[in-house]
CSV table of C-alpha atoms in Angstrom, one decimal:
chain,number,residue,atom,x,y,z
E,1,UNK,CA,7.9,44.4,23.1
E,2,UNK,CA,6.3,44.2,19.3
E,3,UNK,CA,8.5,42.6,16.7
E,4,UNK,CA,9.0,44.8,13.5
E,5,UNK,CA,8.9,42.4,10.5
E,6,UNK,CA,10.1,43.2,7.2
E,7,UNK,CA,8.8,41.2,4.0
E,8,UNK,CA,10.8,41.6,1.0
E,9,UNK,CA,8.5,39.8,-2.1
E,10,UNK,CA,5.2,40.8,-3.0
E,11,UNK,CA,3.7,37.6,-4.6
E,12,UNK,CA,1.3,34.9,-2.9
E,13,UNK,CA,4.0,33.6,-0.3
E,14,UNK,CA,4.4,37.2,0.8
E,15,UNK,CA,1.1,37.7,1.6
E,16,UNK,CA,0.4,33.9,3.2
E,17,UNK,CA,3.2,35.0,5.6
E,18,UNK,CA,2.1,38.6,6.0
E,19,UNK,CA,-1.6,37.7,6.6
E,20,UNK,CA,-0.4,35.1,9.4
E,21,UNK,CA,2.0,37.3,11.0
E,22,UNK,CA,-0.6,40.4,11.1
E,23,UNK,CA,-2.8,37.8,13.5
E,24,UNK,CA,-0.3,37.5,16.1
E,25,UNK,CA,0.2,39.5,19.1
E,26,UNK,CA,2.8,41.4,19.5
E,27,UNK,CA,3.8,41.5,16.0
E,28,UNK,CA,4.0,44.2,13.4
E,29,UNK,CA,4.5,43.9,9.6
E,30,UNK,CA,6.7,46.9,9.2
E,31,UNK,CA,7.7,47.1,5.8
E,32,UNK,CA,7.4,45.8,2.5
E,33,UNK,CA,10.4,45.9,-0.4
E,34,UNK,CA,9.0,45.3,-3.6
E,35,UNK,CA,10.6,45.2,-7.5
E,36,UNK,CA,8.8,48.5,-8.1
E,37,UNK,CA,7.4,51.3,-5.5
E,38,UNK,CA,4.0,50.7,-7.1
E,39,UNK,CA,3.6,46.9,-5.8
E,40,UNK,CA,5.4,47.7,-2.7
E,41,UNK,CA,3.2,50.7,-2.0
E,42,UNK,CA,-0.1,48.2,-2.9
E,43,UNK,CA,0.6,45.4,-0.9
E,44,UNK,CA,2.3,47.8,2.3
E,45,UNK,CA,-1.2,49.4,2.4
E,46,UNK,CA,-3.1,45.9,3.3
E,47,UNK,CA,-0.8,45.9,6.7
E,48,UNK,CA,-0.3,49.6,7.1
E,49,UNK,CA,3.5,49.0,6.4
E,50,UNK,CA,5.8,51.2,4.8
E,51,UNK,CA,6.7,49.8,0.9
E,52,UNK,CA,9.8,50.2,-0.4
E,53,UNK,CA,11.8,49.4,-3.8
E,54,UNK,CA,15.5,49.3,-2.6
E,55,UNK,CA,16.6,47.0,0.0
E,56,UNK,CA,19.2,49.4,1.3
E,57,UNK,CA,16.8,52.1,1.8
E,58,UNK,CA,14.4,49.4,3.7
E,59,UNK,CA,17.2,48.5,5.9
E,60,UNK,CA,18.3,52.1,6.9
E,61,UNK,CA,15.1,53.3,7.5
E,62,UNK,CA,13.9,51.1,9.7
E,63,UNK,CA,14.7,49.0,12.8
E,64,UNK,CA,13.9,45.7,11.8
E,65,UNK,CA,13.7,42.6,14.0
E,66,UNK,CA,13.8,39.8,11.3
E,67,UNK,CA,13.1,39.6,7.5
E,68,UNK,CA,11.0,37.3,5.5
E,69,UNK,CA,12.7,36.6,1.8
E,70,UNK,CA,10.3,35.7,-0.5
E,71,UNK,CA,11.6,36.0,-3.9
E,72,UNK,CA,12.1,33.8,-6.9
E,73,UNK,CA,15.3,31.2,-7.0
E,74,UNK,CA,17.8,33.7,-9.1
E,75,UNK,CA,17.1,36.5,-6.9
E,76,UNK,CA,18.9,35.0,-3.6
E,77,UNK,CA,22.6,36.2,-2.6
E,78,UNK,CA,22.4,39.9,-2.2
E,79,UNK,CA,19.3,40.2,0.1
E,80,UNK,CA,20.5,37.4,2.6
E,81,UNK,CA,24.2,38.8,2.8
E,82,UNK,CA,22.7,42.0,3.5
E,83,UNK,CA,20.7,40.6,6.1
E,84,UNK,CA,23.6,38.9,7.8
E,85,UNK,CA,25.9,41.7,7.7
E,86,UNK,CA,23.5,44.1,9.8
E,87,UNK,CA,22.9,40.6,12.0
E,88,UNK,CA,19.2,40.5,11.2
E,89,UNK,CA,17.5,36.9,11.4
E,90,UNK,CA,15.5,36.0,8.3
E,91,UNK,CA,13.3,33.1,6.9
E,92,UNK,CA,13.5,32.4,3.4
E,93,UNK,CA,11.4,30.7,1.2
E,94,UNK,CA,12.7,27.9,-0.8
E,95,UNK,CA,14.5,26.9,-2.9
E,96,UNK,CA,17.6,28.5,-1.5
E,97,UNK,CA,19.2,29.3,-5.0
E,98,UNK,CA,19.3,28.0,-8.3
E,99,UNK,CA,22.6,26.4,-7.1
E,100,UNK,CA,24.6,25.2,-4.7
E,101,UNK,CA,27.6,27.7,-4.4
E,102,UNK,CA,25.8,30.6,-3.6
E,103,UNK,CA,23.7,29.0,-0.7
E,104,UNK,CA,27.3,27.5,0.8
E,105,UNK,CA,28.5,31.0,0.7
E,106,UNK,CA,25.7,32.3,2.5
E,107,UNK,CA,25.5,29.4,4.9
E,108,UNK,CA,29.3,30.3,6.0
E,109,UNK,CA,28.4,33.8,6.7
E,110,UNK,CA,25.5,32.8,8.8
E,111,UNK,CA,27.9,30.2,10.6
E,112,UNK,CA,30.1,33.1,11.1
E,113,UNK,CA,27.4,35.3,13.0
E,114,UNK,CA,25.4,32.6,14.5
E,115,UNK,CA,22.3,34.0,13.0
E,116,UNK,CA,19.0,32.8,13.4
E,117,UNK,CA,17.2,31.5,10.6
E,118,UNK,CA,14.5,29.5,9.1
E,119,UNK,CA,13.4,28.2,5.8
E,120,UNK,CA,9.9,27.5,4.3
E,121,UNK,CA,10.1,23.6,4.3
E,122,UNK,CA,6.5,23.9,5.9
E,123,UNK,CA,5.4,20.1,5.4
E,124,UNK,CA,7.8,18.9,8.4
E,125,UNK,CA,5.1,21.0,10.0
E,126,UNK,CA,2.1,18.9,9.5
E,127,UNK,CA,1.0,16.8,12.4
E,128,UNK,CA,0.6,13.7,9.4
E,129,UNK,CA,4.6,14.2,9.0
E,130,UNK,CA,4.9,13.9,12.8
E,131,UNK,CA,2.9,10.5,12.8
E,132,UNK,CA,5.1,9.5,9.8
E,133,UNK,CA,8.4,10.1,11.3
E,134,UNK,CA,7.2,8.1,14.4
E,135,UNK,CA,5.9,5.5,13.1
E,136,UNK,CA,8.7,4.8,10.8
E,137,UNK,CA,11.7,5.7,13.6
E,138,UNK,CA,13.5,3.0,14.4
E,139,UNK,CA,12.5,0.0,12.2
E,140,UNK,CA,13.7,-0.4,8.7
E,141,UNK,CA,12.3,1.3,5.8
E,142,UNK,CA,13.2,-0.6,2.8
E,143,UNK,CA,12.3,2.0,-0.1
E,144,UNK,CA,10.4,5.3,-0.8
E,145,UNK,CA,8.8,6.5,-3.7
E,146,UNK,CA,8.1,10.5,-4.3
E,147,UNK,CA,6.2,12.5,-6.9
E,148,UNK,CA,5.3,15.7,-7.8
E,149,UNK,CA,3.5,15.9,-10.8
E,150,UNK,CA,1.0,19.1,-12.0
E,151,UNK,CA,1.5,21.7,-14.9
E,152,UNK,CA,3.7,24.6,-15.8
E,153,UNK,CA,3.5,27.5,-13.3
E,154,UNK,CA,2.6,30.7,-15.4
E,155,UNK,CA,5.2,33.1,-14.4
E,156,UNK,CA,7.9,34.0,-17.0
E,157,UNK,CA,10.9,33.2,-14.5
E,158,UNK,CA,10.0,29.5,-13.4
E,159,UNK,CA,9.8,28.4,-17.3
E,160,UNK,CA,13.7,29.4,-17.6
E,161,UNK,CA,16.2,27.3,-16.3
E,162,UNK,CA,18.4,29.9,-14.9
E,163,UNK,CA,15.6,31.6,-13.5
E,164,UNK,CA,14.1,28.8,-11.4
E,165,UNK,CA,16.4,26.0,-11.6
E,166,UNK,CA,13.7,23.6,-12.9
E,167,UNK,CA,11.1,21.8,-11.1
E,168,UNK,CA,13.2,19.3,-9.1
E,169,UNK,CA,14.5,22.4,-7.4
E,170,UNK,CA,12.1,24.3,-7.1
E,171,UNK,CA,8.9,22.5,-6.6
E,172,UNK,CA,10.1,19.0,-5.8
E,173,UNK,CA,12.8,19.9,-3.4
E,174,UNK,CA,9.7,19.5,-1.0
E,175,UNK,CA,9.4,16.0,-1.4
E,176,UNK,CA,13.5,15.9,-1.3
E,177,UNK,CA,13.1,17.7,1.8
E,178,UNK,CA,10.9,15.3,3.5
E,179,UNK,CA,12.4,12.5,2.2
E,180,UNK,CA,15.5,13.7,4.3
E,181,UNK,CA,13.3,14.4,7.2
E,182,UNK,CA,11.9,11.1,7.5
E,183,UNK,CA,14.6,8.7,6.4
E,184,UNK,CA,18.0,10.5,6.5
E,185,UNK,CA,21.0,11.8,4.5
E,186,UNK,CA,21.0,11.4,0.4
E,187,UNK,CA,24.4,10.1,-0.5
E,188,UNK,CA,24.3,9.1,-4.2
E,189,UNK,CA,21.8,10.5,-7.1
E,190,UNK,CA,20.8,9.3,-10.6
E,191,UNK,CA,18.9,11.3,-12.6
E,192,UNK,CA,17.4,11.6,-16.3
E,193,UNK,CA,15.1,14.5,-17.3
E,194,UNK,CA,13.9,15.2,-20.8
E,195,UNK,CA,11.9,18.1,-22.8
E,196,UNK,CA,9.0,16.5,-24.0
E,197,UNK,CA,6.5,19.1,-25.6
E,198,UNK,CA,6.5,22.2,-23.6
E,199,UNK,CA,9.2,23.9,-25.3
E,200,UNK,CA,7.1,23.6,-28.3
E,201,UNK,CA,3.5,24.8,-27.0
E,202,UNK,CA,4.8,27.8,-25.0
E,203,UNK,CA,7.8,30.2,-25.8
E,204,UNK,CA,11.1,30.8,-23.4
E,205,UNK,CA,10.7,27.1,-21.9
E,206,UNK,CA,13.9,25.7,-21.1
E,207,UNK,CA,13.5,23.7,-18.0
E,208,UNK,CA,12.8,19.9,-18.3
E,209,UNK,CA,9.0,18.8,-18.1
E,210,UNK,CA,9.6,15.7,-17.2
E,211,UNK,CA,12.1,13.8,-14.7
E,212,UNK,CA,13.0,11.1,-12.4
E,213,UNK,CA,15.8,10.4,-10.0
E,214,UNK,CA,17.2,7.5,-8.3
E,215,UNK,CA,18.4,8.3,-4.5
E,216,UNK,CA,20.6,6.3,-2.1
E,217,UNK,CA,20.5,7.1,1.6
E,218,UNK,CA,23.3,6.8,4.2
E,219,UNK,CA,20.7,4.1,6.0
E,220,UNK,CA,20.6,1.7,2.8
E,221,UNK,CA,17.3,2.5,1.7
E,222,UNK,CA,16.6,3.2,-1.9
E,223,UNK,CA,14.2,6.0,-3.3
E,224,UNK,CA,13.0,7.2,-6.4
E,225,UNK,CA,11.1,10.7,-7.1
E,226,UNK,CA,9.5,11.7,-10.4
E,227,UNK,CA,8.1,14.8,-11.2
E,228,UNK,CA,6.5,16.7,-14.5
E,229,UNK,CA,4.9,20.0,-15.2
E,230,UNK,CA,3.4,18.8,-18.2
E,231,UNK,CA,0.0,18.5,-17.4
E,232,UNK,CA,-2.7,20.9,-18.8
E,233,UNK,CA,-5.0,23.6,-17.3
E,234,UNK,CA,-7.8,21.8,-15.3
E,235,UNK,CA,-6.3,18.4,-15.1
E,236,UNK,CA,-5.2,18.0,-11.3
E,237,UNK,CA,-2.1,16.9,-10.4
E,238,UNK,CA,-0.4,15.5,-7.6
E,239,UNK,CA,2.3,15.0,-4.9
E,240,UNK,CA,3.4,12.4,-2.3
E,241,UNK,CA,5.9,10.3,-0.9
E,242,UNK,CA,5.2,6.6,0.1
E,243,UNK,CA,7.3,4.5,2.5
E,244,UNK,CA,7.6,0.8,1.9
E,245,UNK,CA,8.8,-1.6,4.7
E,246,UNK,CA,8.0,-5.0,6.3
E,247,UNK,CA,5.4,-3.8,8.3
E,248,UNK,CA,3.6,-2.3,5.5
E,249,UNK,CA,3.0,1.0,3.6
E,250,UNK,CA,2.8,4.7,4.6
E,251,UNK,CA,1.3,6.9,1.8
E,252,UNK,CA,1.4,10.7,2.4
E,253,UNK,CA,0.4,13.8,0.5
E,254,UNK,CA,-0.3,17.0,1.8
E,255,UNK,CA,-4.0,16.4,2.7
E,256,UNK,CA,-3.7,13.3,4.7
E,257,UNK,CA,-1.3,10.1,5.9
E,258,UNK,CA,-2.5,6.4,4.3
E,259,UNK,CA,-1.1,3.6,6.6
E,260,UNK,CA,-1.8,0.3,5.2
E,261,UNK,CA,-0.7,-2.6,8.0
E,262,UNK,CA,-1.8,-6.7,8.4
E,263,UNK,CA,-4.7,-7.0,10.7
E,264,UNK,CA,-5.6,-6.2,13.3
E,265,UNK,CA,-4.3,-2.7,12.6
E,266,UNK,CA,-5.7,-2.9,8.7
E,267,UNK,CA,-6.1,0.5,6.9
E,268,UNK,CA,-6.2,3.6,8.8
E,269,UNK,CA,-6.3,7.3,7.5
E,270,UNK,CA,-5.6,10.4,9.1
E,271,UNK,CA,-6.8,13.8,7.5
E,272,UNK,CA,-4.1,16.6,7.8
E,273,UNK,CA,-5.5,19.4,10.0
E,274,UNK,CA,-2.7,21.5,11.1
E,275,UNK,CA,-2.1,24.8,9.8
E,276,UNK,CA,1.8,24.3,8.4
E,277,UNK,CA,2.1,27.5,7.7
E,278,UNK,CA,1.0,29.0,11.1
E,279,UNK,CA,3.5,26.9,12.7
E,280,UNK,CA,6.5,27.3,10.7
E,281,UNK,CA,5.7,30.8,11.7
E,282,UNK,CA,4.8,30.8,15.1
E,283,UNK,CA,8.1,28.7,15.7
E,284,UNK,CA,10.5,31.3,14.0
E,285,UNK,CA,8.7,33.9,16.1
E,286,UNK,CA,9.1,32.1,19.2
E,287,UNK,CA,12.9,31.7,18.2
E,288,UNK,CA,13.1,35.9,17.6
E,289,UNK,CA,11.3,36.0,21.4
E,290,UNK,CA,13.1,33.7,23.2
E,291,UNK,CA,16.5,32.4,21.4
E,292,UNK,CA,15.0,29.1,21.4
E,293,UNK,CA,15.8,27.8,18.1
E,294,UNK,CA,14.4,24.0,18.9
E,295,UNK,CA,10.6,24.7,17.1
E,296,UNK,CA,12.5,25.7,14.0
E,297,UNK,CA,12.6,22.4,12.1
E,298,UNK,CA,14.4,23.7,8.8
E,299,UNK,CA,17.3,26.4,9.5
E,300,UNK,CA,19.3,27.3,6.7
E,301,UNK,CA,22.3,24.8,7.1
E,302,UNK,CA,19.7,21.9,7.0
E,303,UNK,CA,18.1,23.5,4.1
E,304,UNK,CA,21.3,23.8,2.1
E,305,UNK,CA,21.7,19.4,2.6
E,306,UNK,CA,18.2,19.5,0.3
E,307,UNK,CA,19.7,22.0,-1.8
E,308,UNK,CA,22.7,19.8,-2.5
E,309,UNK,CA,20.5,16.8,-3.4
E,310,UNK,CA,18.4,18.8,-6.4
E,311,UNK,CA,21.5,20.4,-7.2
E,312,UNK,CA,23.5,17.2,-7.6
E,313,UNK,CA,20.2,15.8,-9.7
E,314,UNK,CA,20.5,18.7,-12.2
E,315,UNK,CA,24.3,17.7,-12.4
E,316,UNK,CA,23.5,13.9,-13.3
E,317,UNK,CA,20.8,14.6,-15.8
E,318,UNK,CA,23.1,16.8,-17.5
E,319,UNK,CA,26.3,14.5,-17.5
E,320,UNK,CA,24.5,11.2,-17.4
E,321,UNK,CA,26.6,10.0,-14.6
E,322,UNK,CA,25.6,9.3,-10.9
E,323,UNK,CA,26.8,11.8,-9.1
E,324,UNK,CA,27.8,11.1,-4.8
E,325,UNK,CA,27.3,13.7,-2.2
E,326,UNK,CA,29.8,11.9,0.0
């Protein structure tokens, strides 16, 4: 049986997923929903799909087995609730929203239906992350340091606090999620954000351009994750997460995992060779075909816990107080 997939959004992530789905046997990109008919038709033509500019029109006309949601943070809510009402499984790109109340409402509706979901925390599917988790399992992690440092994305919605939620919610959520995946749940955060220069260099910038967040985990691990979107064009950024223990240092970034331990182990470097986006898609498609959800590494409920951490950090930065997640 051919699985018929609808895609909501016409940006870069939509095309990444559509390209991977197009290569899978027994999978058809059936329809594309865009913010305009022109955008939808333009992307749909690449996949022999049908374009739509209204969600209800697409869902009424197509018998979809699943939908991919690839929209900006401020555009969530109506889409997910419409799919849940029709019992249509979905994969949604991070973050889930700009706040926590909406994802919690959506999660409750998902739980009531028992709906199959996946969330685009693709780093969880990397082979180097598998190694990282395996190496650190059962050992005492002392501390973790993470970062997401780069430039200001060019899209207007990202620069508005009400559009993206800010860098920690929209981008650095990947590092927060990886910290949770490897070291366990966060129980307390304390954050400091600032607007240093980008609000003076660009119009319409209301997101902080620097920030740092201290986190305490249920396990006792203490961590810090910092970010900035202040870097100028042409200057490379960096992102990653480093774990420190009495056994050594595990330094992960999207390209490789570097481990430093005493001799005879010494220094080892493992390059990431897996296509995490492909593995993420294969896990979701496998779940659709078989009902087996075990290969999906972040479902909606799990992603809500990451969202809770990033939203708590914003609350802490605004109030100047520590925020408990217990």
